[in-house]
């Protein structure tokens, strides 16, 4: 989680991006407005959109002579579904359960589905979800007249930052809500795993580390949202720093996630405590947060984003599958979209790409559903 703090030596004119955005010309305002229209348009089939806004944060010329605009967008999303059964993934779960015949399998499926329905009903149905999306708009250096920008700005000219720590731009459609058909398949697969991986009843008979019973994943999520922001910076700033903890400039991601876990109720021990290696590092060289939560039977690792409910850890991977050294905390997953919060660089309720390189660490116990969770 490394990024440089701006060099302000010898200057008294530096303005902290905490409180500023670029003044935009009429043409640039058109670019900003169209970028906001394109990103919110991705969500309108599934969500009601409110409080949408956008700011021009930077502009430059790339090596090919194209004009590049960085636009920060923010909006709230509320599911159009009136109840959990209108969420295609939940419907797929019920359909899969109805095909089961073994009473033990049916019971395991019903317990799993009940926990997911409770989560959706209380945390998502009718609940606004903040969303902050950083966009990069690339246009020919010779910009068309403002009147023709509508034709020049298309989803193909817009990329979205999906990186957990450092910038990682991807095509805009990578954050589009998942289709209903895809969700139904997801729901069916999740139920199949719930009844095949030794079943929930067996998991209860052989529980994992009991300390995870004290982890309130919703409290951890709330902490993550409170002490993160969408400024994308890596140095100490008030909007992200809980004064109870140290802030490690350029390298605060594991420290932040550990704070989320502790404030969610996970107790420290003689290995994981502020600011031990297990607390303060991701574990690229061993003895980090990822190793701690798995070696101590608290969280399991998965590549399946559908299992990563709010309160799970998200881990950035390289294109070759190695660990990139960046972690964050999932703060929203309603099966249509997923968002996360992180430090260095700071992110708050940023979208997770379904296609880029990430894996997840999920608590063995779902404090919200009151059930053990299968890997």
mmCIF file of C-alpha atoms in Angstrom:
data_model
loop_
_atom_site.group_PDB
_atom_site.id
_atom_site.type_symbol
_atom_site.label_atom_id
_atom_site.label_comp_id
_atom_site.label_asym_id
_atom_site.label_seq_id
_atom_site.Cartn_x
_atom_site.Cartn_y
_atom_site.Cartn_z
ATOM 1 C CA UNK A 1 0.000 0.000 0.000
ATOM 2 C CA UNK A 2 2.476 2.605 -1.130
ATOM 3 C CA UNK A 3 1.899 5.988 -2.718
ATOM 4 C CA UNK A 4 3.882 9.177 -2.429
ATOM 5 C CA UNK A 5 2.768 12.220 -0.516
ATOM 6 C CA UNK A 6 2.857 15.344 -2.702
ATOM 7 C CA UNK A 7 6.117 17.284 -2.362
ATOM 8 C CA UNK A 8 5.200 20.665 -0.955
ATOM 9 C CA UNK A 9 8.681 21.704 0.122
ATOM 10 C CA UNK A 10 9.385 25.353 -0.652
ATOM 11 C CA UNK A 11 5.779 26.032 -1.575
ATOM 12 C CA UNK A 12 3.022 27.749 0.322
ATOM 13 C CA UNK A 13 0.405 27.330 -2.387
ATOM 14 C CA UNK A 14 -0.354 23.607 -2.155
ATOM 15 C CA UNK A 15 -4.061 22.919 -1.602
ATOM 16 C CA UNK A 16 -4.963 19.674 0.158
ATOM 17 C CA UNK A 17 -7.286 17.582 -2.029
ATOM 18 C CA UNK A 18 -9.345 16.943 1.106
ATOM 19 C CA UNK A 19 -11.178 20.151 0.327
ATOM 20 C CA UNK A 20 -10.640 20.907 -3.357
ATOM 21 C CA UNK A 21 -11.440 19.876 -6.887
ATOM 22 C CA UNK A 22 -10.463 21.551 -10.133
ATOM 23 C CA UNK A 23 -12.471 24.418 -11.516
ATOM 24 C CA UNK A 24 -13.912 23.202 -14.805
ATOM 25 C CA UNK A 25 -14.584 25.007 -18.081
ATOM 26 C CA UNK A 26 -17.945 24.614 -19.834
ATOM 27 C CA UNK A 27 -16.462 21.878 -22.045
ATOM 28 C CA UNK A 28 -15.011 20.107 -19.028
ATOM 29 C CA UNK A 29 -18.325 20.415 -17.217
ATOM 30 C CA UNK A 30 -19.932 18.621 -20.148
ATOM 31 C CA UNK A 31 -17.361 15.815 -19.839
ATOM 32 C CA UNK A 32 -17.995 15.531 -16.103
ATOM 33 C CA UNK A 33 -21.774 15.470 -16.555
ATOM 34 C CA UNK A 34 -21.604 12.841 -19.298
ATOM 35 C CA UNK A 35 -19.247 10.657 -17.241
ATOM 36 C CA UNK A 36 -21.705 10.779 -14.344
ATOM 37 C CA UNK A 37 -24.575 9.951 -16.679
ATOM 38 C CA UNK A 38 -22.744 6.919 -18.069
ATOM 39 C CA UNK A 39 -21.776 5.449 -14.703
ATOM 40 C CA UNK A 40 -25.161 5.945 -13.049
ATOM 41 C CA UNK A 41 -26.809 4.568 -16.180
ATOM 42 C CA UNK A 42 -25.142 1.218 -15.462
ATOM 43 C CA UNK A 43 -27.254 0.830 -12.325
ATOM 44 C CA UNK A 44 -30.699 2.127 -13.255
ATOM 45 C CA UNK A 45 -32.243 -1.241 -14.156
ATOM 46 C CA UNK A 46 -31.578 -2.570 -10.642
ATOM 47 C CA UNK A 47 -31.416 0.541 -8.439
ATOM 48 C CA UNK A 48 -33.048 3.873 -7.853
ATOM 49 C CA UNK A 49 -30.324 6.539 -8.024
ATOM 50 C CA UNK A 50 -30.243 9.662 -5.858
ATOM 51 C CA UNK A 51 -27.845 12.421 -4.756
ATOM 52 C CA UNK A 52 -25.635 11.966 -7.815
ATOM 53 C CA UNK A 53 -22.718 14.379 -8.200
ATOM 54 C CA UNK A 54 -19.328 14.535 -9.922
ATOM 55 C CA UNK A 55 -16.152 16.608 -9.813
ATOM 56 C CA UNK A 56 -13.206 17.020 -12.150
ATOM 57 C CA UNK A 57 -10.140 16.057 -10.100
ATOM 58 C CA UNK A 58 -7.341 16.128 -12.690
ATOM 59 C CA UNK A 59 -6.631 16.488 -16.368
ATOM 60 C CA UNK A 60 -3.540 15.751 -18.430
ATOM 61 C CA UNK A 61 -2.238 14.757 -21.844
ATOM 62 C CA UNK A 62 -1.035 11.171 -22.256
ATOM 63 C CA UNK A 63 1.893 9.960 -24.345
ATOM 64 C CA UNK A 64 -0.358 9.524 -27.361
ATOM 65 C CA UNK A 65 -1.590 13.096 -27.170
ATOM 66 C CA UNK A 66 -5.008 12.213 -25.810
ATOM 67 C CA UNK A 67 -6.716 14.374 -23.217
ATOM 68 C CA UNK A 68 -7.256 12.460 -19.960
ATOM 69 C CA UNK A 69 -9.782 13.557 -17.346
ATOM 70 C CA UNK A 70 -10.107 12.063 -13.859
ATOM 71 C CA UNK A 71 -13.667 12.425 -12.604
ATOM 72 C CA UNK A 72 -14.814 11.510 -9.099
ATOM 73 C CA UNK A 73 -18.479 10.527 -8.968
ATOM 74 C CA UNK A 74 -20.714 9.876 -5.965
ATOM 75 C CA UNK A 75 -24.293 8.692 -5.739
ATOM 76 C CA UNK A 76 -26.665 6.628 -3.636
ATOM 77 C CA UNK A 77 -28.255 3.375 -4.809
ATOM 78 C CA UNK A 78 -31.400 1.758 -3.463
ATOM 79 C CA UNK A 79 -32.505 -1.634 -4.721
ATOM 80 C CA UNK A 80 -35.766 -1.572 -6.654
ATOM 81 C CA UNK A 81 -36.579 -4.995 -5.200
ATOM 82 C CA UNK A 82 -39.362 -4.666 -2.643
ATOM 83 C CA UNK A 83 -38.337 -7.791 -0.743
ATOM 84 C CA UNK A 84 -35.535 -10.346 -0.704
ATOM 85 C CA UNK A 85 -37.418 -12.831 -2.882
ATOM 86 C CA UNK A 86 -37.269 -10.302 -5.728
ATOM 87 C CA UNK A 87 -33.465 -10.542 -5.690
ATOM 88 C CA UNK A 88 -32.619 -13.100 -8.405
ATOM 89 C CA UNK A 89 -29.855 -14.732 -6.362
ATOM 90 C CA UNK A 90 -32.259 -15.403 -3.500
ATOM 91 C CA UNK A 91 -34.853 -16.753 -5.923
ATOM 92 C CA UNK A 92 -32.179 -19.058 -7.342
ATOM 93 C CA UNK A 93 -31.387 -20.314 -3.849
ATOM 94 C CA UNK A 94 -35.020 -21.172 -3.171
ATOM 95 C CA UNK A 95 -35.360 -22.900 -6.539
ATOM 96 C CA UNK A 96 -32.311 -25.038 -5.761
ATOM 97 C CA UNK A 97 -33.622 -25.882 -2.297
ATOM 98 C CA UNK A 98 -36.940 -27.003 -3.732
ATOM 99 C CA UNK A 99 -35.131 -29.652 -5.782
ATOM 100 C CA UNK A 100 -33.576 -31.282 -2.721
ATOM 101 C CA UNK A 101 -34.980 -34.477 -1.241
ATOM 102 C CA UNK A 102 -32.792 -35.382 1.736
ATOM 103 C CA UNK A 103 -34.223 -33.807 4.932
ATOM 104 C CA UNK A 104 -30.749 -32.909 6.248
ATOM 105 C CA UNK A 105 -29.878 -31.202 2.977
ATOM 106 C CA UNK A 106 -33.161 -29.310 3.001
ATOM 107 C CA UNK A 107 -32.542 -28.128 6.543
ATOM 108 C CA UNK A 108 -29.030 -26.965 5.689
ATOM 109 C CA UNK A 109 -30.332 -25.094 2.652
ATOM 110 C CA UNK A 110 -33.161 -23.479 4.604
ATOM 111 C CA UNK A 111 -30.774 -22.243 7.297
ATOM 112 C CA UNK A 112 -28.422 -20.805 4.707
ATOM 113 C CA UNK A 113 -31.229 -19.103 2.787
ATOM 114 C CA UNK A 114 -32.809 -17.700 5.961
ATOM 115 C CA UNK A 115 -29.516 -16.028 6.884
ATOM 116 C CA UNK A 116 -29.157 -14.525 3.412
ATOM 117 C CA UNK A 117 -32.753 -13.301 3.348
ATOM 118 C CA UNK A 118 -32.339 -11.632 6.749
ATOM 119 C CA UNK A 119 -29.188 -9.916 5.521
ATOM 120 C CA UNK A 120 -30.894 -8.640 2.376
ATOM 121 C CA UNK A 121 -34.074 -7.517 4.141
ATOM 122 C CA UNK A 122 -32.351 -5.600 6.927
ATOM 123 C CA UNK A 123 -29.220 -4.255 5.248
ATOM 124 C CA UNK A 124 -30.216 -3.742 1.609
ATOM 125 C CA UNK A 125 -33.946 -3.683 0.864
ATOM 126 C CA UNK A 126 -34.990 -0.036 1.087
ATOM 127 C CA UNK A 127 -31.543 0.979 2.374
ATOM 128 C CA UNK A 128 -29.487 3.548 0.457
ATOM 129 C CA UNK A 129 -25.947 2.430 -0.362
ATOM 130 C CA UNK A 130 -23.276 5.068 -0.880
ATOM 131 C CA UNK A 131 -21.230 4.563 -4.025
ATOM 132 C CA UNK A 132 -18.051 6.419 -4.998
ATOM 133 C CA UNK A 133 -16.577 5.749 -8.422
ATOM 134 C CA UNK A 134 -13.388 7.210 -9.893
ATOM 135 C CA UNK A 135 -13.507 7.441 -13.681
ATOM 136 C CA UNK A 136 -10.847 8.111 -16.284
ATOM 137 C CA UNK A 137 -12.168 9.655 -19.501
ATOM 138 C CA UNK A 138 -9.798 9.589 -22.472
ATOM 139 C CA UNK A 139 -10.542 11.739 -25.528
ATOM 140 C CA UNK A 140 -8.556 12.949 -28.547
ATOM 141 C CA UNK A 141 -6.457 15.990 -27.684
ATOM 142 C CA UNK A 142 -8.382 17.989 -30.281
ATOM 143 C CA UNK A 143 -11.636 17.929 -28.370
ATOM 144 C CA UNK A 144 -14.844 18.247 -30.330
ATOM 145 C CA UNK A 145 -17.175 21.134 -29.702
ATOM 146 C CA UNK A 146 -19.186 20.819 -26.503
ATOM 147 C CA UNK A 147 -22.314 20.130 -28.539
ATOM 148 C CA UNK A 148 -20.742 16.995 -30.044
ATOM 149 C CA UNK A 149 -19.220 15.634 -26.845
ATOM 150 C CA UNK A 150 -22.231 13.376 -26.392
ATOM 151 C CA UNK A 151 -20.980 11.406 -29.378
ATOM 152 C CA UNK A 152 -17.353 11.450 -28.237
ATOM 153 C CA UNK A 153 -18.004 10.270 -24.662
ATOM 154 C CA UNK A 154 -19.115 6.653 -24.699
ATOM 155 C CA UNK A 155 -18.612 3.703 -22.333
ATOM 156 C CA UNK A 156 -15.599 2.773 -24.480
ATOM 157 C CA UNK A 157 -13.859 6.068 -23.641
ATOM 158 C CA UNK A 158 -14.448 5.692 -19.887
ATOM 159 C CA UNK A 159 -12.517 3.458 -17.492
ATOM 160 C CA UNK A 160 -13.175 2.838 -13.807
ATOM 161 C CA UNK A 161 -10.623 2.599 -10.990
ATOM 162 C CA UNK A 162 -11.122 -0.814 -9.343
ATOM 163 C CA UNK A 163 -7.830 -0.926 -7.428
ATOM 164 C CA UNK A 164 -7.841 -1.655 -3.701
ATOM 165 C CA UNK A 165 -4.674 0.272 -2.896
ATOM 166 C CA UNK A 166 -3.166 1.713 -6.044
ATOM 167 C CA UNK A 167 -4.968 2.759 -9.208
ATOM 168 C CA UNK A 168 -6.148 -0.116 -11.391
ATOM 169 C CA UNK A 169 -8.306 1.050 -14.279
ATOM 170 C CA UNK A 170 -10.636 -1.351 -16.059
ATOM 171 C CA UNK A 171 -13.424 -1.047 -18.645
ATOM 172 C CA UNK A 172 -16.518 0.650 -17.271
ATOM 173 C CA UNK A 173 -18.751 -2.362 -17.776
ATOM 174 C CA UNK A 174 -16.687 -4.383 -15.283
ATOM 175 C CA UNK A 175 -18.692 -2.785 -12.460
ATOM 176 C CA UNK A 176 -22.091 -3.200 -14.096
ATOM 177 C CA UNK A 177 -24.634 -5.035 -11.899
ATOM 178 C CA UNK A 178 -24.780 -8.736 -12.560
ATOM 179 C CA UNK A 179 -27.586 -10.045 -14.724
ATOM 180 C CA UNK A 180 -30.613 -11.774 -13.228
ATOM 181 C CA UNK A 181 -29.692 -15.014 -14.998
ATOM 182 C CA UNK A 182 -26.157 -14.919 -13.588
ATOM 183 C CA UNK A 183 -27.515 -14.253 -10.112
ATOM 184 C CA UNK A 184 -29.896 -17.212 -10.269
ATOM 185 C CA UNK A 185 -27.002 -19.495 -11.156
ATOM 186 C CA UNK A 186 -25.027 -17.969 -8.289
ATOM 187 C CA UNK A 187 -27.844 -18.634 -5.823
ATOM 188 C CA UNK A 188 -28.168 -22.237 -6.944
ATOM 189 C CA UNK A 189 -24.418 -22.816 -6.644
ATOM 190 C CA UNK A 190 -24.256 -21.298 -3.165
ATOM 191 C CA UNK A 191 -27.014 -23.557 -1.886
ATOM 192 C CA UNK A 192 -25.363 -26.604 -3.468
ATOM 193 C CA UNK A 193 -22.142 -25.802 -1.626
ATOM 194 C CA UNK A 194 -24.000 -25.164 1.623
ATOM 195 C CA UNK A 195 -25.398 -28.697 1.605
ATOM 196 C CA UNK A 196 -22.368 -30.503 0.161
ATOM 197 C CA UNK A 197 -19.426 -29.104 2.133
ATOM 198 C CA UNK A 198 -20.204 -31.268 5.183
ATOM 199 C CA UNK A 199 -23.430 -29.207 5.694
ATOM 200 C CA UNK A 200 -24.115 -26.481 8.212
ATOM 201 C CA UNK A 201 -25.081 -29.004 10.901
ATOM 202 C CA UNK A 202 -21.658 -30.666 10.685
ATOM 203 C CA UNK A 203 -19.984 -27.270 10.846
ATOM 204 C CA UNK A 204 -21.801 -26.565 14.087
ATOM 205 C CA UNK A 205 -20.677 -29.919 15.493
ATOM 206 C CA UNK A 206 -17.048 -29.083 14.700
ATOM 207 C CA UNK A 207 -16.823 -25.299 15.156
ATOM 208 C CA UNK A 208 -13.873 -23.207 14.158
ATOM 209 C CA UNK A 209 -11.961 -20.858 16.460
ATOM 210 C CA UNK A 210 -14.614 -19.666 18.919
ATOM 211 C CA UNK A 211 -13.158 -16.150 18.941
ATOM 212 C CA UNK A 212 -14.902 -15.565 15.615
ATOM 213 C CA UNK A 213 -18.236 -15.779 17.434
ATOM 214 C CA UNK A 214 -17.501 -12.316 18.836
ATOM 215 C CA UNK A 215 -16.889 -10.764 15.416
ATOM 216 C CA UNK A 216 -19.809 -8.529 14.441
ATOM 217 C CA UNK A 217 -19.289 -8.091 10.722
ATOM 218 C CA UNK A 218 -21.849 -5.261 10.460
ATOM 219 C CA UNK A 219 -20.038 -3.300 13.189
ATOM 220 C CA UNK A 220 -16.784 -3.850 11.291
ATOM 221 C CA UNK A 221 -18.454 -2.573 8.127
ATOM 222 C CA UNK A 222 -19.734 0.513 9.926
ATOM 223 C CA UNK A 223 -16.245 1.264 11.209
ATOM 224 C CA UNK A 224 -14.806 0.862 7.707
ATOM 225 C CA UNK A 225 -17.278 3.368 6.313
ATOM 226 C CA UNK A 226 -16.720 5.845 9.139
ATOM 227 C CA UNK A 227 -12.937 5.918 8.840
ATOM 228 C CA UNK A 228 -12.470 5.855 5.077
ATOM 229 C CA UNK A 229 -13.007 8.408 2.327
ATOM 230 C CA UNK A 230 -12.982 8.674 -1.460
ATOM 231 C CA UNK A 231 -10.009 11.043 -1.801
ATOM 232 C CA UNK A 232 -7.593 8.391 -3.072
ATOM 233 C CA UNK A 233 -4.648 9.666 -1.019
ATOM 234 C CA UNK A 234 -2.126 7.817 1.125
ATOM 235 C CA UNK A 235 -0.980 10.294 3.740
ATOM 236 C CA UNK A 236 -2.485 11.181 7.101
ATOM 237 C CA UNK A 237 -5.716 13.172 6.865
ATOM 238 C CA UNK A 238 -8.541 13.750 9.292
ATOM 239 C CA UNK A 239 -11.351 12.222 7.248
ATOM 240 C CA UNK A 240 -9.800 8.756 7.578
ATOM 241 C CA UNK A 241 -7.712 8.784 10.743
ATOM 242 C CA UNK A 242 -9.128 7.458 13.995
ATOM 243 C CA UNK A 243 -6.882 9.154 16.550
ATOM 244 C CA UNK A 244 -6.986 6.042 18.716
ATOM 245 C CA UNK A 245 -4.605 4.391 16.233
ATOM 246 C CA UNK A 246 -1.406 5.306 14.450
ATOM 247 C CA UNK A 247 -1.625 6.138 10.743
ATOM 248 C CA UNK A 248 1.139 4.752 8.536
ATOM 249 C CA UNK A 249 1.587 7.066 5.589
ATOM 250 C CA UNK A 250 1.743 5.161 2.313
ATOM 251 C CA UNK A 251 1.271 1.812 4.024
ATOM 252 C CA UNK A 252 -1.887 1.809 6.150
ATOM 253 C CA UNK A 253 -4.069 -0.827 4.466
ATOM 254 C CA UNK A 254 -3.531 -3.791 6.817
ATOM 255 C CA UNK A 255 -3.534 -1.485 9.848
ATOM 256 C CA UNK A 256 -6.934 -0.168 8.707
ATOM 257 C CA UNK A 257 -8.445 -3.621 8.153
ATOM 258 C CA UNK A 258 -7.128 -4.795 11.524
ATOM 259 C CA UNK A 259 -8.853 -1.808 13.126
ATOM 260 C CA UNK A 260 -12.094 -2.840 11.399
ATOM 261 C CA UNK A 261 -11.787 -6.383 12.755
ATOM 262 C CA UNK A 262 -10.991 -5.212 16.282
ATOM 263 C CA UNK A 263 -13.852 -2.711 16.300
ATOM 264 C CA UNK A 264 -16.059 -5.515 15.009
ATOM 265 C CA UNK A 265 -15.301 -7.412 18.209
ATOM 266 C CA UNK A 266 -12.405 -9.698 17.244
ATOM 267 C CA UNK A 267 -10.147 -9.798 20.292
ATOM 268 C CA UNK A 268 -6.393 -9.353 20.026
ATOM 269 C CA UNK A 269 -3.896 -11.937 21.253
ATOM 270 C CA UNK A 270 -0.130 -12.334 21.585
ATOM 271 C CA UNK A 271 0.297 -12.476 17.789
ATOM 272 C CA UNK A 272 -2.292 -10.055 16.416
ATOM 273 C CA UNK A 273 -2.211 -6.713 18.211
ATOM 274 C CA UNK A 274 -1.348 -3.089 17.317
ATOM 275 C CA UNK A 275 1.169 -2.886 15.572
ATOM 276 C CA UNK A 276 2.524 -6.375 15.225
ATOM 277 C CA UNK A 277 3.521 -7.900 11.905
ATOM 278 C CA UNK A 278 0.249 -9.816 11.790
ATOM 279 C CA UNK A 279 -1.676 -6.598 12.433
ATOM 280 C CA UNK A 280 0.254 -4.206 10.250
ATOM 281 C CA UNK A 281 1.214 -6.149 7.107
ATOM 282 C CA UNK A 282 -0.702 -8.049 4.468
ATOM 283 C CA UNK A 283 1.712 -10.974 4.702
ATOM 284 C CA UNK A 284 3.504 -10.959 1.353
ATOM 285 C CA UNK A 285 6.599 -12.137 3.229
ATOM 286 C CA UNK A 286 4.658 -14.250 5.725
ATOM 287 C CA UNK A 287 3.400 -13.471 9.212
ATOM 288 C CA UNK A 288 0.801 -10.964 8.030
ATOM 289 C CA UNK A 289 -2.918 -10.403 8.411
ATOM 290 C CA UNK A 290 -3.936 -12.897 5.731
ATOM 291 C CA UNK A 291 -1.902 -15.667 7.350
ATOM 292 C CA UNK A 292 -3.184 -14.792 10.794
ATOM 293 C CA UNK A 293 -6.902 -15.025 10.038
ATOM 294 C CA UNK A 294 -6.533 -18.283 8.088
ATOM 295 C CA UNK A 295 -3.916 -20.026 10.246
ATOM 296 C CA UNK A 296 -6.006 -19.295 13.337
ATOM 297 C CA UNK A 297 -9.174 -20.742 11.803
ATOM 298 C CA UNK A 298 -11.038 -17.420 11.864
ATOM 299 C CA UNK A 299 -11.540 -16.667 8.148
ATOM 300 C CA UNK A 300 -11.335 -18.845 5.038
ATOM 301 C CA UNK A 301 -9.902 -17.827 1.674
ATOM 302 C CA UNK A 302 -12.041 -17.934 -1.460
ATOM 303 C CA UNK A 303 -11.977 -16.608 -5.004
ATOM 304 C CA UNK A 304 -15.795 -16.501 -5.009
ATOM 305 C CA UNK A 305 -16.939 -12.920 -4.516
ATOM 306 C CA UNK A 306 -20.502 -14.132 -3.910
ATOM 307 C CA UNK A 307 -19.431 -15.532 -0.537
ATOM 308 C CA UNK A 308 -17.779 -12.280 0.538
ATOM 309 C CA UNK A 309 -20.549 -10.633 2.538
ATOM 310 C CA UNK A 310 -20.000 -7.291 4.284
ATOM 311 C CA UNK A 311 -17.258 -7.633 6.884
ATOM 312 C CA UNK A 312 -15.089 -9.895 4.712
ATOM 313 C CA UNK A 313 -11.550 -8.949 3.674
ATOM 314 C CA UNK A 314 -10.777 -8.214 0.019
ATOM 315 C CA UNK A 315 -7.221 -8.901 -1.176
ATOM 316 C CA UNK A 316 -5.619 -7.513 -4.344
ATOM 317 C CA UNK A 317 -3.819 -9.994 -6.603
ATOM 318 C CA UNK A 318 -1.379 -9.450 -9.434
ATOM 319 C CA UNK A 319 -2.235 -10.569 -12.966
ATOM 320 C CA UNK A 320 -0.149 -13.698 -12.346
ATOM 321 C CA UNK A 321 -2.130 -14.583 -9.222
ATOM 322 C CA UNK A 322 0.356 -13.414 -6.594
ATOM 323 C CA UNK A 323 -0.521 -11.146 -3.698
ATOM 324 C CA UNK A 324 -0.153 -7.465 -4.542
ATOM 325 C CA UNK A 325 0.086 -6.307 -0.918
ATOM 326 C CA UNK A 326 -3.221 -4.457 -0.654
ATOM 327 C CA UNK A 327 -6.261 -5.353 1.463
ATOM 328 C CA UNK A 328 -9.576 -3.694 2.251
ATOM 329 C CA UNK A 329 -12.942 -4.532 3.800
ATOM 330 C CA UNK A 330 -16.116 -5.414 1.893
ATOM 331 C CA UNK A 331 -18.871 -3.024 3.002
ATOM 332 C CA UNK A 332 -21.719 -4.083 0.673
ATOM 333 C CA UNK A 333 -22.654 -7.176 -1.309
ATOM 334 C CA UNK A 334 -26.245 -7.582 -2.505
ATOM 335 C CA UNK A 335 -25.338 -10.053 -5.310
ATOM 336 C CA UNK A 336 -25.872 -7.347 -7.935
ATOM 337 C CA UNK A 337 -22.895 -5.228 -6.901
ATOM 338 C CA UNK A 338 -20.097 -5.270 -4.344
ATOM 339 C CA UNK A 339 -18.215 -2.339 -2.783
ATOM 340 C CA UNK A 340 -15.270 -2.029 -0.400
ATOM 341 C CA UNK A 341 -13.445 0.439 1.848
ATOM 342 C CA UNK A 342 -9.659 0.693 2.177
ATOM 343 C CA UNK A 343 -6.681 2.837 3.093
ATOM 344 C CA UNK A 344 -3.697 3.785 1.012
ATOM 345 C CA UNK A 345 -4.852 4.881 -1.260
ATOM 346 C CA UNK A 346 -8.116 5.747 0.496
ATOM 347 C CA UNK A 347 -11.314 4.282 -0.864
ATOM 348 C CA UNK A 348 -14.837 4.368 0.536
ATOM 349 C CA UNK A 349 -17.657 2.274 -0.903
ATOM 350 C CA UNK A 350 -15.790 1.776 -4.169
ATOM 351 C CA UNK A 351 -17.074 -0.819 -6.648
ATOM 352 C CA UNK A 352 -15.406 -4.211 -6.932
ATOM 353 C CA UNK A 353 -14.766 -5.377 -10.468
ATOM 354 C CA UNK A 354 -16.095 -8.882 -11.115
ATOM 355 C CA UNK A 355 -13.288 -9.558 -13.596
ATOM 356 C CA UNK A 356 -10.060 -8.159 -12.162
ATOM 357 C CA UNK A 357 -7.615 -9.914 -9.862
ATOM 358 C CA UNK A 358 -8.824 -10.288 -6.284
ATOM 359 C CA UNK A 359 -9.624 -12.912 -3.673
ATOM 360 C CA UNK A 360 -11.452 -12.765 -0.356
ATOM 361 C CA UNK A 361 -11.191 -13.835 3.284
ATOM 362 C CA UNK A 362 -14.585 -14.599 4.817
ATOM 363 C CA UNK A 363 -15.329 -15.151 8.532
ATOM 364 C CA UNK A 364 -16.322 -18.714 9.404
ATOM 365 C CA UNK A 365 -19.197 -17.357 11.456
ATOM 366 C CA UNK A 366 -21.856 -15.016 10.125
ATOM 367 C CA UNK A 367 -22.695 -12.894 13.144
ATOM 368 C CA UNK A 368 -25.665 -11.381 11.363
ATOM 369 C CA UNK A 369 -27.254 -14.666 10.354
ATOM 370 C CA UNK A 370 -26.095 -16.465 13.483
ATOM 371 C CA UNK A 371 -24.752 -19.389 11.439
ATOM 372 C CA UNK A 372 -21.464 -21.079 10.695
ATOM 373 C CA UNK A 373 -20.286 -20.540 7.125
ATOM 374 C CA UNK A 374 -18.862 -23.189 4.813
ATOM 375 C CA UNK A 375 -15.732 -22.485 2.740
#
